[in-house]
Amino acid sequence: MNPLLKEFLAESRDALESIGIILMRMEKTPDDAQLVEELFRIVHTLKGSSGLFQFPEMTRVLHAGEDLMSVLRQREISFTQLLADQLLDAMDFVALLCDEVESCGQVAATHSEQSVLLAERLRSWIVKPLTDSATNTDRPTASESVFALDDLGEVHPLDSVPEAIRSLAEGRAKEGVQLHWVRYVPDSECFFHGEDPLHLARQTPGILYGRILAREPWPNLVSLDAFRCVLEYQMLVATDLSLLVEHFRYVTEQVRVTSFDPFFPCRPSNDLGISEIHAWQVNRIPRHEQNAFCAILSAQRRALRVESEPKGCEGRLRAIALVLQHCAKAIGDESAKPKIQQALDAALVLQSGKPLLDLLHEWVGDQDLTSEESESSPESSVSPAPDDSSVSGILEPLLDSPDDTKSPVLSISDTQVESTISGLDSSFPSDHPEGTFSKSTREEGPKFGRRADDHLVSKTLKVDQEKIDRLMNLIGEMVVAKNALPYLAKRAEDHFGVRELSREIKAQHASINRIAEEMQDAIMQVRMMPVSVAFQRFPRLVRDVSRQLGKNVNLILEGEETEADKNIVESLSDPLIHMVRNSLDHGFETPEIRRALGKPPTGTLTIRASQEADHVLIEIQDDGKGIDPSLVKRKAFEKGIIDQAQLERISDREAIHLVFAAGFSTAETVSDLSGRGVGMDVVRNAVEKVHGTLALESVVGKGTLVRITLPLSMAVTKVMIIETDGQIFGIPMDVVWETVRVARDDIHQVQHQQATILRGKVLALKPLNGFLNLDAPPKPNQDDQFAVLVVRSENGSLGLIVDNFRETLDVIQKPLGSVLTGLNSYSGSALMGNGSVLMILNVREMF
Amino acid sequence: MNQNSTIGMGAPEVRLKRILIVDDAATVRMYHRQILEKAGYAVEVAINGIEALEKALQEPFDLYMVDVNMPKLDGMGFLRRLRMEDILQSPAIMVSTEAEFNDASSAFASGANDYLVKPVKPQQLLAHVRLLLGEVDA
Amino acid sequence: MPIEYGDSTAIFREMVGVDEAEDLLQWLHNKAHPRIDLSECTHIHPANLQVLMAAATMIVAWPPDPTWRQWLESALPKTRGDL
């Protein structure tokens, strides 16, 4: 694929995603001006890029979107849900076109109708007469491909217009009337709708010239279908754009309007505009560059005239002088060089563009200079005489007019610019365009300056994740390395008997320790990102899915600013989507049922993120019908997940967790299963992969709450050190619920299982020693109490009897080496400060 | 590309004219870049005014081609800053959409020397660039 | 009748509507050297114009209104000898 197109597709995808996200956020904060600004910018950029290709359907929709964003930005309309809907629809359409372009390299013509519809819908929001913008959409600049680099030989439409009409047009342009080239391509079926395109074309207001072209070669008369319209109409029109739009209002889609170059309305040939600038010997430059030449000169004049702040004045003047020098060079006018330099020097002293402006006027307009130059330069005498004569007639009245400038040509260009602008943008009351300009300049001036300063301070770097991972590994090693210092201190004292040195080492350790901790924290911070990244897709998802299902669901997102490690946040996205989908599908009742049950017809889905100690807690709560444990039990039994005995014994609370069991749900159970269930084991796996846990609460008829607990960071694990049979082990804090002391008398033997009553509930007990195949019995403390570590998993709670609790510790957990990978009892290992290895227990294996 | 870019082996050292394209739209950047590189210019790109300013300050360019609407530091802001630096007085083209053409005066006030409306045709762009750089047909 | 068909010349009068196109096509098809007189014609529905264009018919007389004539001339071969 063409690399430019590839780039465009990638860019559009990014842009579309961002648009979706912003729209969602705007539903919450519709008045956020920054969001609107950003939205506008993205749509605007995307439209601009699409204009480089021949995807009129895409550009049309984007252009409508841009116009809509523009009025939204100016607060002419306010943001509504419906507006967001339609914009999202439009963006989906654009995404569809992108897909199509990617797969077949083009957009099928069949999309045209829909794109018109979508664009119209978007435009219907714009309160202003949509006429102007409607035509803008169809400006050929946007819809004609300009990509091909070989269009250098393009023929200007005016070249084909008879000379007499061209001068007529130029005359009209000088009067300040806008010139347009109109292409009207009627629908091929239009005769059947009673249309007469030729009549419409002939009635075009301000028409100066019209021609009729066949869109395709003529067939043999026998096979000609007289009623299939194959003609197109092209017209040169001098009128206000608004009148044109009004005239073609029923066929806007079939009309393309090119408004002529405001600087030089009639570009072709050397008859007008160019011939004025004999002093510049413009004929020396290639013809196709002559327009550019005039435009650039005209631009310098505007730049010199425009009101601007004194800051940077010198730089602007120098740049302008440089451009003038370059222009002079391009036409081989060496004599101009010192004059420009002189004018620049004067301008710099005065801090004003006037000397340069005077010079420009002198050259461009002064007839005396012209003749003088003609004598000194052989080339200009060659310049054809007819030019002068053909032009003079038109120019005379203007030369007599009390214009503030000596250059009729350039002053016309300016008028032309302003009329274009007033024609294009009806938001500007354009009775005096000049006034509009200077006003906007004043308003924007200081604003831009300030913005620039604001932003220069803050910088964002994009860094490869790999680089951060490397930092992370290094700090991990450093944490371990620095832990060797206390041992060194101890050796210095014990072995070598130098207490002084030992103290110094300890002091050094303290400061290195502090720095290492801060560094670790800083690196962690770099990896942190708000969970909102994972939440972004939900508003759209909830809206789309609930509508599809005919349910009303209001989504509430809380705690989006909560931060967690990048990996965690990213791993969260998919399981969350799964659960939200499930909740919508199975959790919520239809509005009718809800009403019948006395519930509010609109359900509420809350996704809440919060940070608790070193964990991120994500809760997904709905007020739907809840999960019926008896149904789940039966299903689980039928699926063979639980046996008869379990079926009878299992508590309701445990039963609902069966939805997370592998093999519980399959597609065919979806329809008849009340409650959640689709692929919830997938969710569980995803959560466990990042050392998270999952819990479910549900009340039939009231709703369901899923609670996901995730570590803040994957790199550092907080573990509790416990001691048993003289050894120490680590247990991840994310499974540790609490530590209790249980008196020997409170431990009961239930069948083969030890248990105790903790706050009125039975807690199964297991000695850790047994789990680790250690023969020693658990050691009680002097009060004959056992240390019990209550751990939890999705399978419930368990009390682990250990010898003693020790401190908690941040460790950097490493996976077990190859020899040990078979040991399910351990989830990994970590290096301790003294260089010893701490084994981390895999608690899930103990249930 | 740097100042020492040369054309061909053994040819007398020719410094390619350096052009900086400042645009937040990747596709537009690439489009303009293709046109200009094909025509033999040394092109660099920046995605916003800040990046552009940094690049320009590092090594000034012969021409700047600047989009209007960009995040962080937009085209006007960039030009204002550019014109405050003594060494950065090369010509600058403002490139915008038709709608933004309203702002032509602001562009000139900020320090632009030329104004082109997107999408810019290759031939038009090259004509403007050649003239702004004072290049004479061989 | 908006179009008066003669032996080899058809005369278009005033407004020639869409319904004439079929007959016109038939007539042009059957004539070896058809000629068209537009001098009295003020408007032609493009269905007819298409037929004239496809047949590359010789126009023997143009309407007096210069603008209208110029429209037509852009579509129809004008050098095929005015009579």
XYZ file of C-alpha atoms in Angstrom, chain A residues 2-5 7-9 11 37 40-41 44-45 47-49 51-53 63 66 73 136 139 141-142 144-149 151-154 261-263 267 285-286 288-293 295-296 299-300 302-303 306-309 311-316 318-320 322-323 325-327 329-332 417 420-422 424-425 428 437 440-441 444-446 448-449 451-453 455-460, chain B residues 17 23-36 38-39 41 47-51 53-54 57 61-63 67-137:
200
model
C 1.033 3.540 -0.680
C 2.928 4.678 2.419
C 1.008 7.922 2.587
C -2.251 6.045 2.654
C 0.096 6.691 7.388
C -3.337 8.142 6.921
C -5.072 4.964 8.043
C -3.538 8.403 11.896
C -11.213 22.396 21.673
C -12.399 20.180 17.173
C -8.704 19.918 16.593
C -10.185 19.160 11.896
C -6.849 17.446 11.475
C -10.534 16.107 7.740
C -7.460 17.884 6.507
C -5.618 14.628 6.020
C -8.573 15.783 1.831
C -5.292 14.551 0.443
C -7.023 11.527 -0.963
C -16.128 18.252 7.119
C -15.655 19.774 11.790
C -16.581 25.356 20.189
C -17.753 24.309 1.413
C -15.189 22.557 -2.663
C -10.071 21.294 -3.130
C -11.395 18.900 -0.584
C -10.424 16.252 -5.754
C -7.338 14.282 -5.291
C -4.310 16.456 -5.121
C -2.144 13.594 -4.209
C -0.913 12.616 -7.607
C 2.352 14.354 -8.168
C -0.910 16.881 -12.051
C 1.622 19.521 -12.936
C 0.126 19.955 -16.337
C -3.305 20.725 -15.042
C -7.744 32.426 -5.782
C -8.530 35.450 -3.714
C -5.211 37.045 -4.447
C -4.746 33.361 -12.828
C 10.040 33.162 -14.210
C 8.205 30.139 -15.502
C 3.258 28.442 -13.570
C 5.297 30.235 -10.964
C 4.008 33.632 -11.832
C 0.926 33.214 -9.737
C 3.012 32.127 -6.830
C 5.226 35.107 -7.368
C 0.795 35.789 -4.288
C 4.042 35.984 -2.373
C 1.538 38.377 1.058
C 4.597 40.453 1.970
C -0.127 42.224 3.838
C 2.492 41.202 6.318
C -0.894 44.184 9.328
C -0.968 45.465 12.853
C 1.283 43.406 15.051
C 2.944 43.522 18.387
C 7.902 41.901 19.996
C 9.522 40.026 17.173
C 9.071 42.964 14.851
C 12.685 42.915 13.835
C 12.575 39.254 12.985
C 9.465 39.710 10.895
C 14.148 40.676 8.319
C 12.189 37.688 7.078
C 10.110 39.861 4.795
C 14.737 38.182 2.809
C 11.677 37.065 0.871
C 15.468 39.571 -1.915
C 14.626 36.070 -2.987
C 11.835 37.266 -5.234
C 16.699 37.063 -7.322
C 14.150 34.752 -8.874
C 13.425 37.272 -11.595
C 17.062 38.180 -11.918
C -9.498 38.048 0.067
C -13.960 35.497 0.105
C -13.839 35.347 3.795
C -17.092 37.089 4.311
C -17.324 31.670 3.411
C -17.973 32.372 6.983
C -18.600 37.104 10.705
C -9.634 41.343 10.593
C -9.508 39.333 15.452
C -5.853 40.162 15.270
C -5.728 36.721 19.234
C -2.474 38.528 19.698
C -1.933 38.348 23.416
C -1.266 33.288 21.428
C 1.630 34.768 23.266
C -0.421 30.121 25.340
C 3.035 29.751 23.962
C 4.607 30.475 27.301
C 3.176 25.273 27.136
C 6.833 25.766 26.824
C 7.231 24.812 30.452
C 5.613 21.418 30.420
C 7.132 18.688 28.358
C 6.117 15.138 27.825
C 18.104 23.757 1.439
C 2.126 19.850 11.402
C 0.330 17.653 13.884
C -1.283 15.552 11.163
C 1.024 12.697 10.278
C -0.425 12.230 6.840
C -0.105 15.863 5.901
C 3.465 15.890 7.156
C 4.282 12.916 5.040
C 2.544 14.346 1.990
C 4.421 17.620 2.134
C 7.608 15.841 2.921
C 7.310 13.595 -0.106
C 6.758 16.525 -2.397
C 9.653 18.514 -1.016
C 11.320 14.604 -4.288
C 12.237 18.124 -5.307
C 15.142 19.562 -0.269
C 4.598 17.687 15.342
C 3.969 20.901 17.187
C 5.349 24.358 17.714
C 7.445 23.394 20.682
C 9.248 20.622 18.924
C 11.191 25.626 17.984
C 13.605 23.223 19.581
C 17.085 26.620 17.674
C 16.190 26.098 8.651
C 15.960 27.884 5.332
C 12.199 27.704 5.302
C 0.222 24.368 10.202
C -2.156 26.666 12.054
C -3.958 24.439 14.494
C -1.691 22.263 16.593
C -1.652 21.173 20.209
C 0.712 22.678 22.747
C 2.067 25.478 20.629
C 0.124 26.350 17.518
C 1.392 27.798 14.290
C 0.894 31.423 15.227
C 2.560 30.941 18.575
C 5.454 29.193 16.929
C 5.946 31.986 14.421
C 5.836 34.608 17.136
C 8.564 32.814 18.997
C 10.536 32.245 15.840
C 10.560 35.913 14.977
C 11.914 36.794 18.389
C 15.079 34.876 17.679
C 17.733 36.789 15.778
C 19.022 33.820 13.892
C 15.676 32.496 12.774
C 14.539 34.922 10.105
C 13.985 32.513 7.277
C 10.758 32.747 5.319
C 7.761 30.950 6.743
C 4.692 29.604 4.989
C 1.504 29.245 6.932
C -0.591 26.322 5.757
C -4.210 26.155 6.746
C -7.631 25.008 5.751
C -10.035 27.292 4.051
C -11.970 27.915 7.215
C -8.851 29.128 8.941
C -8.163 31.474 6.104
C -9.947 34.001 8.277
C -6.812 34.055 10.247
C -4.565 35.065 7.388
C -4.043 38.438 8.976
C -3.103 36.873 12.279
C -0.698 34.663 10.440
C 1.005 37.629 8.843
C 1.004 39.481 12.129
C 2.706 36.493 13.727
C 5.451 36.531 11.158
C 4.320 34.408 8.236
C 5.514 35.377 4.786
C 3.168 33.304 2.757
C -0.141 31.567 3.080
C -1.277 28.374 1.416
C -4.620 26.656 1.731
C -4.787 22.901 2.237
C -4.702 20.643 0.464
C -1.747 22.226 -1.259
C -1.054 21.023 -4.759
C 2.497 19.835 -5.326
C 3.124 22.212 -8.172
C 1.808 25.154 -6.219
C 3.818 24.257 -3.158
C 7.025 23.880 -5.119
C 6.499 27.166 -6.919
C 6.086 28.977 -3.624
C 8.983 27.223 -1.993
C 11.335 27.904 -4.865
C 10.483 31.576 -4.869
C 10.666 31.970 -1.127
C 14.084 30.375 -1.201
C 15.176 32.618 -4.079
C 16.003 29.756 -6.376
C 16.551 30.636 -10.001
C 15.836 28.230 -12.779
